[in-house]
PDB file of C-alpha atoms in Angstrom:
ATOM      1  CA  MET I   1       8.420  -1.037   8.953  1.00  0.00           C
ATOM      2  CA  THR I   2       8.866  -1.953   4.837  1.00  0.00           C
ATOM      3  CA  THR I   3       9.157  -1.251   1.390  1.00  0.00           C
ATOM      4  CA  ILE I   4       6.436  -1.335  -0.755  1.00  0.00           C
ATOM      5  CA  VAL I   5       5.927   0.235  -4.403  1.00  0.00           C
ATOM      6  CA  VAL I   6       3.772   0.728  -7.067  1.00  0.00           C
ATOM      7  CA  VAL I   7       4.896   1.921 -10.588  1.00  0.00           C
ATOM      8  CA  ARG I   8       2.940   2.726 -14.102  1.00  0.00           C
ATOM      9  CA  LYS I   9       4.226   2.584 -17.176  1.00  0.00           C
ATOM     10  CA  ASN I  10       3.401   1.927 -20.600  1.00  0.00           C
ATOM     11  CA  GLY I  11      -0.065  -0.266 -19.774  1.00  0.00           C
ATOM     12  CA  GLN I  12       1.687  -2.053 -17.075  1.00  0.00           C
ATOM     13  CA  ILE I  13       1.367  -1.889 -13.547  1.00  0.00           C
ATOM     14  CA  ALA I  14       3.449  -3.399 -10.730  1.00  0.00           C
ATOM     15  CA  ILE I  15       3.079  -3.788  -6.830  1.00  0.00           C
ATOM     16  CA  ALA I  16       5.831  -4.760  -4.908  1.00  0.00           C
ATOM     17  CA  ALA I  17       6.696  -5.204  -1.232  1.00  0.00           C
ATOM     18  CA  ASP I  18       9.477  -6.590   1.022  1.00  0.00           C
ATOM     19  CA  SER I  19       8.656  -9.543   3.717  1.00  0.00           C
ATOM     20  CA  GLN I  20      10.350  -8.799   6.387  1.00  0.00           C
ATOM     21  CA  THR I  21       8.049  -7.685   9.853  1.00  0.00           C
ATOM     22  CA  THR I  22       9.554  -5.875  12.511  1.00  0.00           C
ATOM     23  CA  PHE I  23       9.104  -6.395  15.967  1.00  0.00           C
ATOM     24  CA  GLY I  24      10.451  -2.730  17.591  1.00  0.00           C
ATOM     25  CA  ASP I  25      13.921  -1.801  17.163  1.00  0.00           C
ATOM     26  CA  ASP I  26      15.704  -5.182  17.922  1.00  0.00           C
ATOM     27  CA  GLN I  27      13.680  -8.157  16.512  1.00  0.00           C
ATOM     28  CA  ARG I  28      12.720  -9.105  13.036  1.00  0.00           C
ATOM     29  CA  LEU I  29      10.902 -11.615  11.116  1.00  0.00           C
ATOM     30  CA  PRO I  30      12.070 -12.932   8.195  1.00  0.00           C
ATOM     31  CA  ALA I  31       9.749 -14.646   5.397  1.00  0.00           C
ATOM     32  CA  ALA I  32      11.588 -18.245   5.788  1.00  0.00           C
ATOM     33  CA  TYR I  33       9.049 -18.187   9.805  1.00  0.00           C
ATOM     34  CA  ASP I  34       6.446 -16.622   8.523  1.00  0.00           C
ATOM     35  CA  VAL I  35       3.695 -18.746   6.467  1.00  0.00           C
ATOM     36  CA  PHE I  36       2.012 -15.471   5.843  1.00  0.00           C
ATOM     37  CA  HIS I  37       4.825 -12.592   4.400  1.00  0.00           C
ATOM     38  CA  ASP I  38       3.057 -11.403   1.371  1.00  0.00           C
ATOM     39  CA  LYS I  39       2.647  -7.948   2.715  1.00  0.00           C
ATOM     40  CA  ILE I  40       0.537  -7.665  -0.776  1.00  0.00           C
ATOM     41  CA  PHE I  41      -3.389  -9.312  -0.772  1.00  0.00           C
ATOM     42  CA  ARG I  42      -6.555  -8.784  -3.290  1.00  0.00           C
ATOM     43  CA  LEU I  43      -9.564  -7.906  -3.350  1.00  0.00           C
ATOM     44  CA  GLY I  44     -11.050  -8.363  -6.638  1.00  0.00           C
ATOM     45  CA  ASP I  45      -8.968  -6.999  -9.583  1.00  0.00           C
ATOM     46  CA  SER I  46      -7.190  -5.327  -7.457  1.00  0.00           C
ATOM     47  CA  TYR I  47      -4.103  -5.730  -4.879  1.00  0.00           C
ATOM     48  CA  LEU I  48      -3.524  -4.093  -1.698  1.00  0.00           C
ATOM     49  CA  ALA I  49      -0.469  -3.552   0.947  1.00  0.00           C
ATOM     50  CA  ILE I  50      -0.449  -1.550   4.134  1.00  0.00           C
ATOM     51  CA  ALA I  51       2.637  -0.149   5.643  1.00  0.00           C
ATOM     52  CA  GLY I  52       1.905   0.837  10.002  1.00  0.00           C
ATOM     53  CA  SER I  53       1.341  -2.084  12.033  1.00  0.00           C
ATOM     54  CA  ALA I  54       0.806  -5.356  11.366  1.00  0.00           C
ATOM     55  CA  ALA I  55      -2.056  -5.903  12.809  1.00  0.00           C
ATOM     56  CA  HIS I  56      -3.678  -3.908   9.867  1.00  0.00           C
ATOM     57  CA  ASP I  57      -3.609  -6.533   7.450  1.00  0.00           C
ATOM     58  CA  LEU I  58      -6.386  -8.761   8.706  1.00  0.00           C
ATOM     59  CA  VAL I  59      -8.512  -5.774   9.734  1.00  0.00           C
ATOM     60  CA  LEU I  60      -8.706  -4.296   6.861  1.00  0.00           C
ATOM     61  CA  GLN I  61      -9.063  -7.145   4.885  1.00  0.00           C
ATOM     62  CA  GLY I  62     -11.680  -8.522   6.743  1.00  0.00           C
ATOM     63  CA  ALA I  63     -13.611  -4.560   6.778  1.00  0.00           C
ATOM     64  CA  LEU I  64     -13.357  -4.381   3.182  1.00  0.00           C
ATOM     65  CA  LYS I  65     -14.396  -8.078   2.479  1.00  0.00           C
ATOM     66  CA  GLY I  66     -17.684  -6.627   4.877  1.00  0.00           C
ATOM     67  CA  THR I  67     -18.486  -3.612   2.680  1.00  0.00           C
ATOM     68  CA  LYS I  68     -21.174  -4.431   0.157  1.00  0.00           C
ATOM     69  CA  SER I  69     -20.411  -1.644  -1.854  1.00  0.00           C
ATOM     70  CA  ARG I  70     -16.774  -1.255  -2.266  1.00  0.00           C
ATOM     71  CA  ASP I  71     -15.338   0.719  -4.818  1.00  0.00           C
ATOM     72  CA  LEU I  72     -11.347   0.616  -5.888  1.00  0.00           C
ATOM     73  CA  SER I  73     -11.233   2.128  -8.938  1.00  0.00           C
ATOM     74  CA  SER I  74     -11.152   5.973  -8.136  1.00  0.00           C
ATOM     75  CA  ARG I  75      -9.868   8.217  -6.483  1.00  0.00           C
ATOM     76  CA  SER I  76     -13.180   9.058  -5.202  1.00  0.00           C
ATOM     77  CA  GLY I  77     -14.091   5.296  -4.726  1.00  0.00           C
ATOM     78  CA  LEU I  78     -11.439   4.709  -2.554  1.00  0.00           C
ATOM     79  CA  PHE I  79     -12.312   7.512  -0.401  1.00  0.00           C
ATOM     80  CA  GLU I  80     -15.782   6.791  -0.321  1.00  0.00           C
ATOM     81  CA  THR I  81     -14.861   3.326   0.957  1.00  0.00           C
ATOM     82  CA  PHE I  82     -12.518   4.359   3.802  1.00  0.00           C
ATOM     83  CA  ARG I  83     -15.279   6.187   4.429  1.00  0.00           C
ATOM     84  CA  LYS I  84     -17.333   3.895   5.260  1.00  0.00           C
ATOM     85  CA  ILE I  85     -14.761   1.540   6.941  1.00  0.00           C
ATOM     86  CA  HIS I  86     -13.024   3.669   9.278  1.00  0.00           C
ATOM     87  CA  PRO I  87     -16.176   3.674  11.879  1.00  0.00           C
ATOM     88  CA  LYS I  88     -16.650  -0.126  11.455  1.00  0.00           C
ATOM     89  CA  LEU I  89     -12.562  -0.067  12.239  1.00  0.00           C
ATOM     90  CA  LYS I  90     -13.125   1.268  15.153  1.00  0.00           C
ATOM     91  CA  ASP I  91     -16.443  -0.180  16.234  1.00  0.00           C
ATOM     92  CA  HIS I  92     -15.726  -3.649  15.146  1.00  0.00           C
ATOM     93  CA  PHE I  93     -12.047  -3.910  15.074  1.00  0.00           C
ATOM     94  CA  PHE I  94     -11.115  -1.447  17.973  1.00  0.00           C
ATOM     95  CA  LEU I  95      -9.046   0.895  16.006  1.00  0.00           C
ATOM     96  CA  ARG I  96      -7.411   3.562  18.148  1.00  0.00           C
ATOM     97  CA  PRO I  97      -8.317   6.904  16.156  1.00  0.00           C
ATOM     98  CA  GLU I  98      -6.160   9.376  17.620  1.00  0.00           C
ATOM     99  CA  GLU I  99      -2.920  10.563  17.092  1.00  0.00           C
ATOM    100  CA  ASP I 100      -2.022  13.895  17.387  1.00  0.00           C
ATOM    101  CA  GLU I 101      -4.308  16.662  18.536  1.00  0.00           C
ATOM    102  CA  GLU I 102      -3.463  19.220  16.672  1.00  0.00           C
ATOM    103  CA  ASP I 103      -5.200  16.776  13.360  1.00  0.00           C
ATOM    104  CA  PRO I 104      -8.033  17.692  11.759  1.00  0.00           C
ATOM    105  CA  TYR I 105      -9.278  14.625  11.648  1.00  0.00           C
ATOM    106  CA  GLU I 106      -9.619  11.366  13.131  1.00  0.00           C
ATOM    107  CA  SER I 107      -6.762   8.599  11.656  1.00  0.00           C
ATOM    108  CA  SER I 108      -7.202   5.505  10.233  1.00  0.00           C
ATOM    109  CA  GLN I 109      -3.726   4.523  11.228  1.00  0.00           C
ATOM    110  CA  MET I 110      -2.520   3.277   8.039  1.00  0.00           C
ATOM    111  CA  MET I 111      -0.898   3.707   4.413  1.00  0.00           C
ATOM    112  CA  VAL I 112      -2.222   1.808   2.273  1.00  0.00           C
ATOM    113  CA  LEU I 113      -1.429   1.317  -1.622  1.00  0.00           C
ATOM    114  CA  VAL I 114      -3.848   0.289  -4.889  1.00  0.00           C
ATOM    115  CA  ALA I 115      -3.096  -0.748  -7.991  1.00  0.00           C
ATOM    116  CA  ASN I 116      -5.156  -2.249 -10.101  1.00  0.00           C
ATOM    117  CA  GLY I 117      -6.234  -1.645 -13.661  1.00  0.00           C
ATOM    118  CA  HIS I 118      -7.302   1.421 -13.309  1.00  0.00           C
ATOM    119  CA  GLY I 119      -4.461   3.327 -12.082  1.00  0.00           C
ATOM    120  CA  ILE I 120      -2.226   3.034  -8.821  1.00  0.00           C
ATOM    121  CA  PHE I 121      -3.564   5.190  -5.970  1.00  0.00           C
ATOM    122  CA  GLY I 122      -2.147   5.796  -1.712  1.00  0.00           C
ATOM    123  CA  VAL I 123      -4.591   5.967   0.571  1.00  0.00           C
ATOM    124  CA  TYR I 124      -3.109   7.697   4.009  1.00  0.00           C
ATOM    125  CA  PRO I 125      -3.973   7.843   7.270  1.00  0.00           C
ATOM    126  CA  MET I 126      -7.226  10.839   7.371  1.00  0.00           C
ATOM    127  CA  ARG I 127      -8.284   8.868   4.275  1.00  0.00           C
ATOM    128  CA  GLU I 128      -6.492  11.315   1.918  1.00  0.00           C
ATOM    129  CA  VAL I 129      -6.565   9.385  -1.195  1.00  0.00           C
ATOM    130  CA  TYR I 130      -3.562  10.077  -4.197  1.00  0.00           C
ATOM    131  CA  GLU I 131      -3.645   8.846  -7.927  1.00  0.00           C
ATOM    132  CA  PHE I 132      -0.402   8.483  -9.128  1.00  0.00           C
ATOM    133  CA  SER I 133       0.548   8.966 -12.187  1.00  0.00           C
ATOM    134  CA  ARG I 134       3.939   7.400 -12.218  1.00  0.00           C
ATOM    135  CA  PHE I 135       5.091   5.379  -9.617  1.00  0.00           C
ATOM    136  CA  TRP I 136       4.868   5.641  -5.353  1.00  0.00           C
ATOM    137  CA  ALA I 137       6.327   4.115  -2.592  1.00  0.00           C
ATOM    138  CA  ILE I 138       5.342   3.511   1.565  1.00  0.00           C
ATOM    139  CA  GLY I 139       6.559   2.211   4.410  1.00  0.00           C
ATOM    140  CA  SER I 140      10.473   2.647   6.617  1.00  0.00           C
ATOM    141  CA  GLY I 141      12.500   1.741   2.902  1.00  0.00           C
ATOM    142  CA  ARG I 142      10.474   4.203   0.440  1.00  0.00           C
ATOM    143  CA  LYS I 143      13.095   6.762   0.479  1.00  0.00           C
ATOM    144  CA  PHE I 144      15.374   4.321  -0.986  1.00  0.00           C
ATOM    145  CA  ALA I 145      12.343   2.727  -3.132  1.00  0.00           C
ATOM    146  CA  MET I 146      12.144   6.602  -4.581  1.00  0.00           C
ATOM    147  CA  GLY I 147      15.385   7.117  -5.175  1.00  0.00           C
ATOM    148  CA  ALA I 148      16.310   4.119  -7.411  1.00  0.00           C
ATOM    149  CA  MET I 149      12.606   4.880  -9.079  1.00  0.00           C
ATOM    150  CA  HIS I 150      13.318   7.931 -10.347  1.00  0.00           C
ATOM    151  CA  ALA I 151      16.693   7.270 -11.934  1.00  0.00           C
ATOM    152  CA  LEU I 152      15.642   4.180 -13.752  1.00  0.00           C
ATOM    153  CA  TYR I 153      11.179   5.330 -14.486  1.00  0.00           C
ATOM    154  CA  ASP I 154      12.702   6.592 -17.982  1.00  0.00           C
ATOM    155  CA  SER I 155      15.174   3.725 -18.888  1.00  0.00           C
ATOM    156  CA  ALA I 156      13.758   1.160 -21.215  1.00  0.00           C
ATOM    157  CA  LEU I 157      12.892  -0.867 -18.605  1.00  0.00           C
ATOM    158  CA  ASP I 158       9.125  -2.179 -17.598  1.00  0.00           C
ATOM    159  CA  ALA I 159       6.825  -1.333 -14.533  1.00  0.00           C
ATOM    160  CA  ARG I 160       7.812  -4.859 -13.105  1.00  0.00           C
ATOM    161  CA  ALA I 161      11.394  -4.839 -13.371  1.00  0.00           C
ATOM    162  CA  ILE I 162      11.166  -0.963 -11.870  1.00  0.00           C
ATOM    163  CA  ALA I 163       9.415  -2.161  -8.992  1.00  0.00           C
ATOM    164  CA  GLU I 164      11.611  -5.184  -8.809  1.00  0.00           C
ATOM    165  CA  ALA I 165      14.594  -2.597  -8.383  1.00  0.00           C
ATOM    166  CA  ALA I 166      13.004  -0.696  -5.320  1.00  0.00           C
ATOM    167  CA  VAL I 167      12.079  -2.932  -3.422  1.00  0.00           C
ATOM    168  CA  HIS I 168      16.084  -4.218  -3.866  1.00  0.00           C
ATOM    169  CA  ALA I 169      17.436  -0.892  -3.261  1.00  0.00           C
ATOM    170  CA  GLY I 170      14.678  -0.598   0.214  1.00  0.00           C
ATOM    171  CA  THR I 171      15.853  -3.904   1.484  1.00  0.00           C
ATOM    172  CA  GLU I 172      19.116  -3.458   0.575  1.00  0.00           C
ATOM    173  CA  PHE I 173      19.949   0.313   2.357  1.00  0.00           C
ATOM    174  CA  ASP I 174      16.527   0.044   5.366  1.00  0.00           C
ATOM    175  CA  ALA I 175      17.318  -1.883   8.372  1.00  0.00           C
ATOM    176  CA  SER I 176      13.387  -3.004   8.358  1.00  0.00           C
ATOM    177  CA  SER I 177      13.286  -4.441   5.201  1.00  0.00           C
ATOM    178  CA  ALA I 178      14.076  -7.795   3.467  1.00  0.00           C
ATOM    179  CA  LEU I 179      14.074  -9.936   0.719  1.00  0.00           C
ATOM    180  CA  PRO I 180      12.303 -12.030  -0.950  1.00  0.00           C
ATOM    181  CA  MET I 181      10.077  -9.930  -2.525  1.00  0.00           C
ATOM    182  CA  SER I 182       6.256 -10.313  -3.226  1.00  0.00           C
ATOM    183  CA  LEU I 183       5.128  -8.731  -7.147  1.00  0.00           C
ATOM    184  CA  TYR I 184       2.105  -8.866  -9.330  1.00  0.00           C
ATOM    185  CA  THR I 185       1.468  -6.908 -12.182  1.00  0.00           C
ATOM    186  CA  VAL I 186      -1.816  -5.817 -13.994  1.00  0.00           C
ATOM    187  CA  SER I 187      -2.602  -4.517 -17.241  1.00  0.00           C
ATOM    188  CA  ILE I 188      -4.339  -1.237 -17.645  1.00  0.00           C
ATOM    189  CA  ASP I 189      -8.055  -0.667 -18.663  1.00  0.00           C
ATOM    190  CA  LYS I 190      -7.725   0.987 -21.775  1.00  0.00           C
ATOM    191  CA  ASP I 191     -10.385   2.943 -20.721  1.00  0.00           C
ATOM    192  CA  PHE I 192      -8.578   4.370 -18.077  1.00  0.00           C
ATOM    193  CA  ASP I 193      -4.813   4.682 -19.985  1.00  0.00           C
ATOM    194  CA  LYS I 194      -4.252   8.373 -19.953  1.00  0.00           C
TER     195      LYS I 194
END
C-alpha cells in the first residue's frame, strides 16, 4: 500500500515515494510515528523502492547486500541478480513463494522500482524485469500517479517536478498513501542516454 514513481526526462532520473505504512484496512503508521519512513534505499549508485509487505524492505536490503556479484545496471543484470537472490529469500529469509498454483514460476512476492544512471527499471514478483523509457509507478496509488505523469510528461517540467506531482496525486486520492514524500534524483550516464 504505497505510491512509488520513477521518471526519466532530459538527462535526469527521479524516484519518489510516499511515507505511510498501512496495516490491513483500518490502521496506518504516518511518517511522524515511524523513524524509518523513507521507502527508498540506496545501494551503490542505485535507488530502490518496494511495493508489498513492509517486511520486504529489510529482507531485500539484506539479500542484496549479501550478494557479491550484483548488477542493477541493466534489464539482464537485474534479472540475474534477482534470480540469484530468490533462493536466499526462501532459505535465509523464509519467503513463502506460493501465489496462484497456475503461476509458471515461484513468486518473490514484491515489486521493486530501481533508478540509477543507467535508467529506470521495474522488477515484478516472478522476476520479470522492465526498463521504462519515460515513467512508471507501483503501489496502491499507482493509477493516480500514472495519470499525473502522463498528463505532465510533455510539459516543461523536469523529472523531479513530475515525480513530485505524481506522488502528490497518489497521496491525494489513495487512502493507503500519505505525505511527506522522499525524492531522489540522479543524472543519466551519458553512455546509456537514449
